[in-house]
Short mmCIF file of C-alpha atoms in Angstrom, two decimals:
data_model
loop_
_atom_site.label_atom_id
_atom_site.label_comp_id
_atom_site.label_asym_id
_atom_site.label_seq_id
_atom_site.Cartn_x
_atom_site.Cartn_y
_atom_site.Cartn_z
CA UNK A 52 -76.74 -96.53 75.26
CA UNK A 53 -73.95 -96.47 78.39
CA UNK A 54 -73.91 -93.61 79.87
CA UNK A 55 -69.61 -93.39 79.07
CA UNK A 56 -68.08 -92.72 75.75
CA UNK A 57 -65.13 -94.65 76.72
CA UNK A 58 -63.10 -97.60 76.23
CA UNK A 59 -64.71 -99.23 79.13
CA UNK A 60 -68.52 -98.18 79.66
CA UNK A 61 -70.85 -98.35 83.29
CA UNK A 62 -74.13 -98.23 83.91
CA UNK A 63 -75.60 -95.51 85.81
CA UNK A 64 -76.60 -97.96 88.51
CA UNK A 65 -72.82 -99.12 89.13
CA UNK A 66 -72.22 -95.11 89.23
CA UNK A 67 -74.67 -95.18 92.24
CA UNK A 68 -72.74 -98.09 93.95
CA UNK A 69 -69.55 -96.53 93.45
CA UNK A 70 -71.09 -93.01 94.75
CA UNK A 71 -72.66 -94.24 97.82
CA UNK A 72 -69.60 -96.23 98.73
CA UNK A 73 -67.62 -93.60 98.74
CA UNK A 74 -65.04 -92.80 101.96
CA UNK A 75 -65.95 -88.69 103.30
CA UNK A 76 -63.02 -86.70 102.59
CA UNK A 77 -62.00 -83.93 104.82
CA UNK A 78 -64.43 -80.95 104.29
CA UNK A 79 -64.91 -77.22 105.09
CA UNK A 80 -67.91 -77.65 107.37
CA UNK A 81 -69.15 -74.12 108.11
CA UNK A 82 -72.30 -73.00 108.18
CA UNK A 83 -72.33 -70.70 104.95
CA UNK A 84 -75.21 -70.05 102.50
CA UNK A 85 -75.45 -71.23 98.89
CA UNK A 86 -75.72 -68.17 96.80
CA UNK A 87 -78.87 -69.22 94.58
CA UNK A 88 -78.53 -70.37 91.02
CA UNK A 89 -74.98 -68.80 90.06
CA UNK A 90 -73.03 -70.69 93.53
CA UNK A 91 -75.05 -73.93 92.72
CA UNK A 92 -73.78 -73.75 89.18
CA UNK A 93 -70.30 -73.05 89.76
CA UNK A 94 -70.56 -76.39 91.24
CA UNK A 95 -68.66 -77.12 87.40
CA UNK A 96 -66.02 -76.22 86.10
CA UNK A 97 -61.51 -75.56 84.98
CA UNK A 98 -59.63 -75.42 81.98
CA UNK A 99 -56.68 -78.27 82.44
CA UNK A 100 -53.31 -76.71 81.54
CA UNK A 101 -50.30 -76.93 83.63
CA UNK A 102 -46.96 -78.39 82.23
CA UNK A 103 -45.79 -81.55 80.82
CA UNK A 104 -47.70 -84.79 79.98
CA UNK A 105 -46.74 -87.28 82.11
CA UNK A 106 -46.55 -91.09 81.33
CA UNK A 107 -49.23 -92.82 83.20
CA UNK A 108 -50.39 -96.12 83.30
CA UNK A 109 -53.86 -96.62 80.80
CA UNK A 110 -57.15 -96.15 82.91
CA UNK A 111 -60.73 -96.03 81.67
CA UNK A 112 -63.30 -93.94 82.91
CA UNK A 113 -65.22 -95.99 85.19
CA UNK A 114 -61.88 -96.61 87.07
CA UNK A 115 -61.10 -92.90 87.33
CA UNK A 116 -64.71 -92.40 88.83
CA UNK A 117 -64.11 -94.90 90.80
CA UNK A 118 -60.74 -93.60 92.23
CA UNK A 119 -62.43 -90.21 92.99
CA UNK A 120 -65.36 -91.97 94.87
CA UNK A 121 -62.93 -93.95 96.90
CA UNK A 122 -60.45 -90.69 97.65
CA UNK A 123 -59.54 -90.12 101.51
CA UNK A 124 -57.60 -87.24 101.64
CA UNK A 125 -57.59 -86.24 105.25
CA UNK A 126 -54.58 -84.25 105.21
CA UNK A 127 -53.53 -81.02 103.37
CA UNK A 128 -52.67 -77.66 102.58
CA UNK A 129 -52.59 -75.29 99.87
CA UNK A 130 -53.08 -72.46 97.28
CA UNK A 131 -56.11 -72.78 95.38
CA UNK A 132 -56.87 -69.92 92.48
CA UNK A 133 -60.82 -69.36 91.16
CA UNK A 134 -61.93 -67.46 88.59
CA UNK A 135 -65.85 -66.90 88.18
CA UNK A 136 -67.19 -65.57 85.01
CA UNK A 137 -70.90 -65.82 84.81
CA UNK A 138 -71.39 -63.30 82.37
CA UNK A 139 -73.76 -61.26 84.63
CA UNK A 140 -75.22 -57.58 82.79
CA UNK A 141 -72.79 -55.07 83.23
CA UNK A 142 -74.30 -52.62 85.78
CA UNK A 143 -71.77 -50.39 86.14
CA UNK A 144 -70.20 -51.69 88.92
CA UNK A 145 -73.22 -52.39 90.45
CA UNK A 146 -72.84 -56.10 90.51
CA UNK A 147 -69.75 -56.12 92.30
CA UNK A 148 -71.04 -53.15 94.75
CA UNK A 149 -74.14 -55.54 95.56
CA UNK A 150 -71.92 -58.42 96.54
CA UNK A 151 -68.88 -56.29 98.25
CA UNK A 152 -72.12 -55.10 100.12
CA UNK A 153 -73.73 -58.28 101.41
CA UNK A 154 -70.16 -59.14 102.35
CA UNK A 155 -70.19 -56.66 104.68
CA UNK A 156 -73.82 -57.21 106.22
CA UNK A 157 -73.92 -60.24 107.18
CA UNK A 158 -76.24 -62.29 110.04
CA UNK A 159 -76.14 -59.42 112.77
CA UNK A 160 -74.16 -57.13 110.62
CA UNK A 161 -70.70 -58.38 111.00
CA UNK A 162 -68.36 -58.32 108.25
CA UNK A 163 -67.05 -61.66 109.69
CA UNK A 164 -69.88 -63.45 109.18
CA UNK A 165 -69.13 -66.55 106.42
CA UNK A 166 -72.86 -66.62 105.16
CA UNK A 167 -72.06 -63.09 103.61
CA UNK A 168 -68.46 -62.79 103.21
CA UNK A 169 -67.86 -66.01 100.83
CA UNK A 170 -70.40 -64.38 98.09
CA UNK A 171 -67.21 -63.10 96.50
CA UNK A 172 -66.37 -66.41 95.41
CA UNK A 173 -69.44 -65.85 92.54
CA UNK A 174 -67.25 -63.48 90.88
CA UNK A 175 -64.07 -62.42 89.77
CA UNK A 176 -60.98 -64.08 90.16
CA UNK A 177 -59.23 -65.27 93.90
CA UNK A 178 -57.04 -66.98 95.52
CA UNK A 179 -57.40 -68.74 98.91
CA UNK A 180 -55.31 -70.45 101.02
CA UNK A 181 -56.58 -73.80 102.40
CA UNK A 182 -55.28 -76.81 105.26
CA UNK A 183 -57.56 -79.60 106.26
CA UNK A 184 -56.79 -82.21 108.88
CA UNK A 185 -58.99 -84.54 109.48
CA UNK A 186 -63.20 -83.54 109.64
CA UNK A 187 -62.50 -81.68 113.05
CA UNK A 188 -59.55 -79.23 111.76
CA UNK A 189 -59.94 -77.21 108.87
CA UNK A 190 -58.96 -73.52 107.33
CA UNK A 191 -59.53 -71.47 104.74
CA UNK A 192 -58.02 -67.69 104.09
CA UNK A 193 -59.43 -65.57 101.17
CA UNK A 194 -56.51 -63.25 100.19
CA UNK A 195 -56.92 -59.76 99.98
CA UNK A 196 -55.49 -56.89 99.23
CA UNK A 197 -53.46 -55.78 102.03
CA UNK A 198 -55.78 -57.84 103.94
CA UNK A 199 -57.37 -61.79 104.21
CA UNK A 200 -60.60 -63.54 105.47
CA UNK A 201 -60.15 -66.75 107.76
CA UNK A 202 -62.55 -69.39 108.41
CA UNK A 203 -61.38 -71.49 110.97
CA UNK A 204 -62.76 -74.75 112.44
CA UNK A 205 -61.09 -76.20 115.16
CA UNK A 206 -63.57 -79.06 117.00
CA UNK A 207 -66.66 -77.60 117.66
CA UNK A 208 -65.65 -74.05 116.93
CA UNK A 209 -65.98 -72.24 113.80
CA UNK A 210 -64.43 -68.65 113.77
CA UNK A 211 -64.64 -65.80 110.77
CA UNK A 212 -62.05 -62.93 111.03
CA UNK A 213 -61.73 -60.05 108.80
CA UNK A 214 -58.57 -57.81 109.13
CA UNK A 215 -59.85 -55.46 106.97
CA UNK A 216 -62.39 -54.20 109.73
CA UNK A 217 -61.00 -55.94 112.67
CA UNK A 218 -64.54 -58.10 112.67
CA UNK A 219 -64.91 -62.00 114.56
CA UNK A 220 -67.89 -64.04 113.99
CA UNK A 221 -68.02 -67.21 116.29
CA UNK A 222 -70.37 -70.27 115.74
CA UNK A 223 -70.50 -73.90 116.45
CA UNK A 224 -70.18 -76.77 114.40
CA UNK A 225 -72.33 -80.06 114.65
CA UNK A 226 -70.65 -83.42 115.70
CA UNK A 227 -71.54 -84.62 112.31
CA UNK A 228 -68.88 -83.68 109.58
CA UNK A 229 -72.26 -83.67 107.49
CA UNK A 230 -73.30 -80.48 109.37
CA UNK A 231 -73.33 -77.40 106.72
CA UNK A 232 -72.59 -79.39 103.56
CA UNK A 233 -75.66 -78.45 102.11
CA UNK A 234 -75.47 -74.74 102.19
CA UNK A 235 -71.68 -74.26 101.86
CA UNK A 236 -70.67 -72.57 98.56
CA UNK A 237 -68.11 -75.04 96.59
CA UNK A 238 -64.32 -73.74 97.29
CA UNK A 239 -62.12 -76.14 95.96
CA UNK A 240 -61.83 -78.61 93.21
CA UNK A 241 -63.02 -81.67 95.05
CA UNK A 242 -66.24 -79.56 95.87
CA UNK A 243 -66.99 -78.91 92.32
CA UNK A 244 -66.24 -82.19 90.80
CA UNK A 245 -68.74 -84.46 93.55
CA UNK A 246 -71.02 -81.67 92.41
CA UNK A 247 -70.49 -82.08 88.50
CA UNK A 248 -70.66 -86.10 89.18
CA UNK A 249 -73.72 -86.05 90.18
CA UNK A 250 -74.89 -85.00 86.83
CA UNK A 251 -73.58 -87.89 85.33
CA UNK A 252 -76.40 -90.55 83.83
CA UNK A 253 -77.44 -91.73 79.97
CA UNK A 254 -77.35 -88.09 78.82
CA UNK A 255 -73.76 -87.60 79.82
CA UNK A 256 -70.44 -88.81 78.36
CA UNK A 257 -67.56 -89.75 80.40
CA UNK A 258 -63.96 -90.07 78.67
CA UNK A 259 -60.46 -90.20 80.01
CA UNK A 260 -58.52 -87.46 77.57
CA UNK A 261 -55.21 -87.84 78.42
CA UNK A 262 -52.81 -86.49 81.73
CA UNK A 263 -51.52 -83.22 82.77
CA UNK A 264 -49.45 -82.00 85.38
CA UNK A 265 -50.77 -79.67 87.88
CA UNK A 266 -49.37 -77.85 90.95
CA UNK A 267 -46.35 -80.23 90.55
CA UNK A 268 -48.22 -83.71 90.31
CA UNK A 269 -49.41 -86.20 87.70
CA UNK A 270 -53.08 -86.16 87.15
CA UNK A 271 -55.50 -88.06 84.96
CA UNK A 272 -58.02 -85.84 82.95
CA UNK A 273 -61.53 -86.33 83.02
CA UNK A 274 -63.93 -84.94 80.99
CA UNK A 275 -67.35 -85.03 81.00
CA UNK A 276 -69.84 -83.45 78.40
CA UNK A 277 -73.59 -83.36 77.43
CA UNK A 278 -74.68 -85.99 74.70
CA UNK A 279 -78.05 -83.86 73.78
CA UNK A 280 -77.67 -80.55 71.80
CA UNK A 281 -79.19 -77.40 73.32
CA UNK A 282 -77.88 -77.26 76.95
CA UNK A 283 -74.89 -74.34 77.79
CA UNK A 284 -72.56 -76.52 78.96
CA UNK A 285 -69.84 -77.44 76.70
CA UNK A 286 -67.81 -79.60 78.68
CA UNK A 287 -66.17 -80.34 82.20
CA UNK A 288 -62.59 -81.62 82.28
CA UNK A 289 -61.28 -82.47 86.28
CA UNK A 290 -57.57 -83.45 86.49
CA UNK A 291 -57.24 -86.12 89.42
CA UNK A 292 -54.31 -86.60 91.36
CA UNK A 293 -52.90 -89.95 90.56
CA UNK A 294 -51.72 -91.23 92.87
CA UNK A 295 -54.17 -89.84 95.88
CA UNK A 296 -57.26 -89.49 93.58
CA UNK A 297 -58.24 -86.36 94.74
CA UNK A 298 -59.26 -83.63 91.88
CA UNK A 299 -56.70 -80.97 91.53
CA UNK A 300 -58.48 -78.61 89.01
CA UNK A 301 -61.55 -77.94 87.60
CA UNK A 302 -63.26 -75.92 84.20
CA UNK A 303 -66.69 -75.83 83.23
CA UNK A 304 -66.15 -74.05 79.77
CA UNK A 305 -70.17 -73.04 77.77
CA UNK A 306 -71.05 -74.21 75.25
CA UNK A 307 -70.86 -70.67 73.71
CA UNK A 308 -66.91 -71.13 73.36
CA UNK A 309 -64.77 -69.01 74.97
CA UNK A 310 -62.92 -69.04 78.81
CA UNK A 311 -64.40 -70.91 81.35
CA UNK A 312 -67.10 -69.86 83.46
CA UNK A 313 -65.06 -70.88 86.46
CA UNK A 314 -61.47 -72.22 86.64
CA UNK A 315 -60.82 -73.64 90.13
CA UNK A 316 -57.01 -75.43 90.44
CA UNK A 317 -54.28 -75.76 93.09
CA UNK A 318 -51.21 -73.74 91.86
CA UNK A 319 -49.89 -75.26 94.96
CA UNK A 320 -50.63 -78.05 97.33
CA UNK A 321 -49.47 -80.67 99.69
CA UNK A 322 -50.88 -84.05 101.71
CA UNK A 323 -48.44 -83.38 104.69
CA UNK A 324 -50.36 -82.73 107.91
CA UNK A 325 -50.21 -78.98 108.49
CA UNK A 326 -48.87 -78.09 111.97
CA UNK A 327 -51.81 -78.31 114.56
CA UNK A 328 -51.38 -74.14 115.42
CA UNK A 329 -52.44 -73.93 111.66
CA UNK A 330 -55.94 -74.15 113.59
CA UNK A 331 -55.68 -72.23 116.38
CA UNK A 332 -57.06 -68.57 116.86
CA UNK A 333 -57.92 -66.36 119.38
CA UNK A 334 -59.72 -62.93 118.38
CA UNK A 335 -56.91 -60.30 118.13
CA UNK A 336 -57.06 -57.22 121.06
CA UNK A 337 -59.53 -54.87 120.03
CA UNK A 338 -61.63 -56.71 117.60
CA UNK A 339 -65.56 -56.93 117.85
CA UNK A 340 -67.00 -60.47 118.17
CA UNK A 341 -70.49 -61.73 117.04
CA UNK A 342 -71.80 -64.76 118.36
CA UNK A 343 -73.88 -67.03 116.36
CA UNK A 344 -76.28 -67.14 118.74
CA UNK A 345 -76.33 -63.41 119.20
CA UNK A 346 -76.55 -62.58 115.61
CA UNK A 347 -80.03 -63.53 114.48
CA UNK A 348 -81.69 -61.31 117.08
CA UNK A 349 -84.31 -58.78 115.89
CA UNK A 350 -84.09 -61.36 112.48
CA UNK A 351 -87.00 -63.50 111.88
CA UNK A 352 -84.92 -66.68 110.80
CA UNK A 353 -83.23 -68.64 113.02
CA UNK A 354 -79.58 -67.96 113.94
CA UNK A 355 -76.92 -69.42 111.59
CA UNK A 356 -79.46 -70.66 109.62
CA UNK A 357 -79.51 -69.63 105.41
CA UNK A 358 -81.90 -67.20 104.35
CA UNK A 359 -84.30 -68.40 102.15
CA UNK A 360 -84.71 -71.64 100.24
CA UNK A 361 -82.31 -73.74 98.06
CA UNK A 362 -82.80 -76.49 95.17
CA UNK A 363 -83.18 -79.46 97.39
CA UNK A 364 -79.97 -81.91 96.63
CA UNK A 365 -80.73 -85.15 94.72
CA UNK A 366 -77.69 -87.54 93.51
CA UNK A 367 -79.22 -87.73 90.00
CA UNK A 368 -79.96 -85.53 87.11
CA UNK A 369 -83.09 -84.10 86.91
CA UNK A 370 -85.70 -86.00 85.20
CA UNK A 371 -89.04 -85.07 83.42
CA UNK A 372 -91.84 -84.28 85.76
CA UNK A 373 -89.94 -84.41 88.64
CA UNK A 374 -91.11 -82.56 91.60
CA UNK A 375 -88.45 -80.05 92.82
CA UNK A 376 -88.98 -80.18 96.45
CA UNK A 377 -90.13 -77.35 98.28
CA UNK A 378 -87.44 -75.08 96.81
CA UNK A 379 -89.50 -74.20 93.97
CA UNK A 380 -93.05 -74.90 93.48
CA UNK A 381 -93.15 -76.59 90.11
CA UNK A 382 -91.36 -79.35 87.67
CA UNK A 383 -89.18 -80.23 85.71
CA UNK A 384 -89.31 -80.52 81.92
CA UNK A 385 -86.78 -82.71 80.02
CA UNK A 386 -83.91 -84.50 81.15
CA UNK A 387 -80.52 -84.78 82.58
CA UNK A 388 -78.49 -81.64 80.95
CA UNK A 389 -81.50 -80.16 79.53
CA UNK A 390 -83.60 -80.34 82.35
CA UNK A 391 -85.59 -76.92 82.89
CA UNK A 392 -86.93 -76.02 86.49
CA UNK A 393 -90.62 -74.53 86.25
CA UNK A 394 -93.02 -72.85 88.20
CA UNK A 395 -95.58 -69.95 88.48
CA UNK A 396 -94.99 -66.93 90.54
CA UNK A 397 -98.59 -65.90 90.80
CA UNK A 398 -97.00 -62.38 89.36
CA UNK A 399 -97.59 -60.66 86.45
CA UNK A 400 -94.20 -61.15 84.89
CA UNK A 401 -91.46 -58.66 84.70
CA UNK A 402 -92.42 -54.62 84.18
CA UNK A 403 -91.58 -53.56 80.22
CA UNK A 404 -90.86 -50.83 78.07
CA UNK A 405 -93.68 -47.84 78.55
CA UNK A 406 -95.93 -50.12 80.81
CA UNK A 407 -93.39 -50.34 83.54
CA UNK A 408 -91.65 -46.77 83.34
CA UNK A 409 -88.32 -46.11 84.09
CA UNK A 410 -88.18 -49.68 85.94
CA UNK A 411 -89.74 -51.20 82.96
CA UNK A 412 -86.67 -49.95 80.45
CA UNK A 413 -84.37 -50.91 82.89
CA UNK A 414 -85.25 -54.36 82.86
CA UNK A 415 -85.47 -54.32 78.97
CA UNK A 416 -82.05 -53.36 79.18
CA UNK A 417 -81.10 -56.57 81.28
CA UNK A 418 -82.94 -59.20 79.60
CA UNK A 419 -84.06 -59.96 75.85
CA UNK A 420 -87.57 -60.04 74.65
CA UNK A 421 -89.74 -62.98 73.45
CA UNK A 422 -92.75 -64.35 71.96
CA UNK A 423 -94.51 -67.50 71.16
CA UNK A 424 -97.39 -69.67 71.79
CA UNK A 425 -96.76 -69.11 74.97
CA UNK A 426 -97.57 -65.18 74.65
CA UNK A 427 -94.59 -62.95 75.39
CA UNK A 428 -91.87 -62.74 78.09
CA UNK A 429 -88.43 -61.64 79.16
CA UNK A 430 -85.59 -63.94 79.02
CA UNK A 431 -82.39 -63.05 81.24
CA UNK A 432 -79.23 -64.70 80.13
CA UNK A 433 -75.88 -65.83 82.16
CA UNK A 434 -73.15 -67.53 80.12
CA UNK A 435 -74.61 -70.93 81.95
CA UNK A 436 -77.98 -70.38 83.65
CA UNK A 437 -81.15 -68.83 81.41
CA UNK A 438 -83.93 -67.96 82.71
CA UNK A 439 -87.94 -66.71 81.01
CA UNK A 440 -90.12 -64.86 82.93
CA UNK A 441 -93.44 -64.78 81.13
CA UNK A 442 -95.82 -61.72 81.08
CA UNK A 443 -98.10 -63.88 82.73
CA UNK A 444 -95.66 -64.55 85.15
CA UNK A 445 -94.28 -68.08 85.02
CA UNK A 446 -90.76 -69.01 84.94
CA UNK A 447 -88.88 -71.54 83.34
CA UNK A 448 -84.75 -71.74 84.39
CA UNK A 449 -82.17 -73.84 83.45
CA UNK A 450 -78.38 -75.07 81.53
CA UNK A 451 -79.86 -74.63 78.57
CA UNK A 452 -80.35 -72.05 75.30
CA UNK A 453 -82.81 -69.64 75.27
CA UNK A 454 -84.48 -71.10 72.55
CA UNK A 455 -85.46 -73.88 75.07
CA UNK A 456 -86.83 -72.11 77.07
CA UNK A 457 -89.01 -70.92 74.88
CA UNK A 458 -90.13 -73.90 73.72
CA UNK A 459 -90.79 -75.08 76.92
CA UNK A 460 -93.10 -72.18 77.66
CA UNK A 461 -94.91 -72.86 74.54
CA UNK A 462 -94.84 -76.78 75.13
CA UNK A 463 -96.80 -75.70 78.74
CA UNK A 464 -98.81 -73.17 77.57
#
């Protein structure tokens, strides 16, 4: 079956072609971490309404894909506006004290620091102010109340200011415009849609649904949703510029119904080259400055480095049995949208109920419990990423229902 419900259809192996001919468009190339499962996933997502329909010519799917492969935007600037809603268990503010908290603590405990500060992006809604010229020259401003967070690179300097405490964090970027682009956290609608494309292969459909108008110009929208029942994403609609090809907005909506899990548009933008002192900076009187190299001391992990480990990248769905990487130690089961990540903690599952005392209630409180073949476990639930931890402490995560999981415990049992 092609892998497009369409008027035109491709095969996943043209996809490839298309992908890895592809022209690099200007990206934010600082050294930031991914933040685990939810940043990954917000890698989809928008919900397409502007003003106005405009008249464009007909195009099928494959040649929209194709346009976004072949996109070399070099030069811009703009407003973008994301809005994150995960879903996480209400903590009572806890949530957003956690990540308000790592903000502040970051490599060397500078508030500056990009690896900690841009973990607000994985919730709530914000607006940021980007320019981009070229892969040596680009900016980006998280607005604030009454204050804003600038990252800044300029050649082979990356800078992180925060007004709010007066903090600069100074690193280096790599000659290669590559450097980073694997632990950056997605920030603008191009980001998300390369991430969502990769998705694409039998188990995905591909349409054209129309135009919109967005941030002032004509776009096509593309949408693309899972052909197999059971995973929690509904759909993904990207509008893309017409005329440039770049995406302008992005929505992952679940398949649950309801608003997106993360809207991320332009409300206003513009390919004009932004004025070269754009880029410039020079750390105001007064303010403290962390160097990179300076800011992994008395840390065991190397400076400027991300804590931790990350899904290792892949330019293809998932597919049965696949090995993970060394990420996660474990497999996959199923396929494309429903693929579920597994592996064994060597644990003893999550604390419960009168077993695990006060901890033990709290966590009942978070997640739901289960049973099957399998035995019993605990499953914890975003509005997009599910995860069950069994009592005998395996876990199986992934886009998909919690029913499943659960079937994929009992399936590996």
């Amino acid at each position: 079956m092609a892998p497009y419900a369409s008027d035109d259809s491709t095969t996943a192996g043209e996809v490839d072609e298309q992908r890895s001919g592809r022209r690099k468009a200007a990206r934010y190339v600082v050294p930031v971490t991914v933040i685990g499962v939810a940043a990954a996933t917000i890698g989809l997502v928008p919900a397409l309404a502007d003003s106005g329909d405009p008249d464009l010519p007909k195009i099928t799917a494959q040649q929209l894909i194709e346009k976004i492969a072949t996109s070399d935007v070099q030069q811009l600037s703009g407003t973008v506006k994301i809005s994150t809603d995960l879903g996480l268990p209400n903590l009572g503010g806890l949530e957003s004290g956690l990540l308000s908290g790592a903000a502040g603590q970051g490599e060397g405990g500078s508030s500056a620091d990009p690896t900690a500060k841009l973990t607000e992006l994985a919730s709530g809604t914000h607006t940021l102010r980007v320019a981009a010229d070229g892969p040596d020259r680009q900016k980006l401003s998280l607005l604030e109340n009454a204050a804003e967070y600038s990252i800044i690179h300029n050649g082979k300097d990356v800078w992180g200011y925060d007004s709010k405490s007066n903090e600069v964090y100074h690193g280096t970027s790599s000659e290669s415009p590559e450097h980073g682009k694997d632990q950056q956290p997605p920030a603008t609608p191009k980001d998300f849609a390369e991430e969502a494309l990769k998705a694409v292969d039998d188990t995905t459909s591909v349409t054209v649904d129309g135009t919109a108008q967005v941030a002032g110009r004509d776009a096509y929208k593309l949408v693309v949703k899972p052909k197999q029942s059971g995973s929690t994403v509904g759909a993904i609609s990207v509008a893309v510029d017409a005329k440039t090809g770049m995406p302008l907005k992005f929505t992952l909506t679940p398949a649950s119904g309801g608003a997106a899990v993360v809207d991320v548009g332009f409300t206003k933008v513009s390919f004009a080259k932004p004025a070269a002192s754009t880029f410039d900076f020079t750390p105001p009187k007064g303010a403290k400055v962390t160097e990179e190299k300076d800011a992994g001391k008395g840390s065991e992990k190397a400076p400027g480095k991300a804590p931790g480990k990350t899904f290792d990248k892949r330019d293809h769905a998932p597919k049965a049995g696949e090995d993970l990487g060394k990420g996660l130690d474990g497999r996959t089961i199923g396929e494309g949208w429903n693929a579920i990540a597994t592996f064994d903690t060597g644990g003893e599952g999550v604390p419960s109920g009168g077993a695990g005392g006060d901890l033990g209630g709290f966590m009942d409180s978070l997640g739901d419990k289960v049973h099957g073949e399998f035995g019993s476990g605990t499953v914890f639930s975003t509005r997009l990423v599910n995860a069950l931890v069994t009592d005998d402490g395996k876990v199986y995560a992934g886009l998909v229902t919690k029913d499943a999981l659960v079937k994929a415990a009992d399936a590996g049992k």
